[in-house]
C-alpha cells in the first residue's frame, strides 16, 4: 500500500513525490518514537490502572469493577485505543498485559485485605497474550498476589476466540479449572454466531455499548438486546451491559433482567484511590 502510494505520488511529479515521502517518513518516525516511549513506559511506571465500577441491576450494589489501562505520557493521560494497537503489533502487549493482570490482582487482593469485599476485578486480555503462555502467567500471578481466582474475570473478545477456535476452547477450559471467570467483551460486534457461545466455557456476556446506545427507543437495539438477554439466560450466562449512560437505559435493562451494568450513568473509570473511596461510600450506605 505504501508502495502504491509512492508510485502514485511519483506519477504526479517531483514535488508531489517529496510531499508524500516526507509525510510518510514523518508517520514512520512518529510511530518509532511512540514505540520507544511505550517500551520505556513500563520501567518508568508510566502506566496506571483505572477502575470502572459495575453494579447489580436488581440491588444496585457494587458487583465488581473493570480495570482499564491509562498511559501517563508527557503530562497527558493517554487512552488505550491510542496505544494498545501499537503494543499489539510490536508484541509489547505481552509485558504490558502481564503488568495489567498482576496490578489488577494485586489491587484486588489489597482491597480484600483492607476488608472491602470487591466481588470481582475484570481485566482485558488481548489476542496476542492469548497465544503466548497465557495459562501459566495467570496461574503464577494468582499465586503471587494471593487474589482468589473466582474473583478474577478475564475479558476476551469474539475475534480472540475465533482466531484459533480449537486452541482457544482448550485454553478457556484450562483457565476455568483454575477457577477464574471468563467474559466475552463487546458482544455483538464480532462475527461469531450465537451457536458458538456454548462451545466455549464462558461465564459472562458483555453487551457492547453500540446496542445500549439506542435504548429504550430504537426498535432494532431493543430487539437485539432483548434477544441477547434471552439467549444468555437459556445458556446460563451472566449478562452485563456496557456504556449505560442514561436512567432510561438502566430502567430498560433492569426490566429485561440484564444482571449487571457499567457506564457513565454510574461512574467513569477512576484511579484506584478514588475507587477505594467509592467502596467506602458503598459500605456506608
Ligand atoms: P472495553 O474493554 O470495551 O472497555 C470499555 C470502554 O468503554 C472503556 O474505554 C470505558 O472507559 C468506556 N466506557 C465505559 N462506560 C462508558 C459509557 O457510559 N459511555 C462511553 N461512551 N464509554 C464508556 P477505555 O478505557 O478507553 O478502553 C477502551 C478499550 O481499550 C477497552 O474497551 C479495551 O478493549 C481496551 N483496553 C483497556 N484497557 C486494556 C488493557 O489493560 N489491556 C488490553 N488488551 N486492552 C485494554
Ligand atoms: Mg473490557
Ligand atoms: Mg467492551
Ligand atoms: Mg471495546
Short mmCIF file of C-alpha atoms and ligand atoms in Angstrom, two decimals, residues 81 157 185-186 208-209 242, ligand 4:
data_model
loop_
_atom_site.label_atom_id
_atom_site.label_comp_id
_atom_site.label_asym_id
_atom_site.label_seq_id
_atom_site.Cartn_x
_atom_site.Cartn_y
_atom_site.Cartn_z
CA UNK A 81 -7.26 2.97 21.97
CA UNK A 157 -13.38 -10.69 22.50
CA UNK A 185 -16.32 -8.47 25.75
CA UNK A 186 -18.01 -6.20 23.19
CA UNK A 208 -21.46 -3.85 23.59
CA UNK A 209 -22.45 -0.28 24.15
CA UNK A 242 -21.58 -1.72 28.79
MG1 LIG B 4 -14.26 -2.08 23.43
#
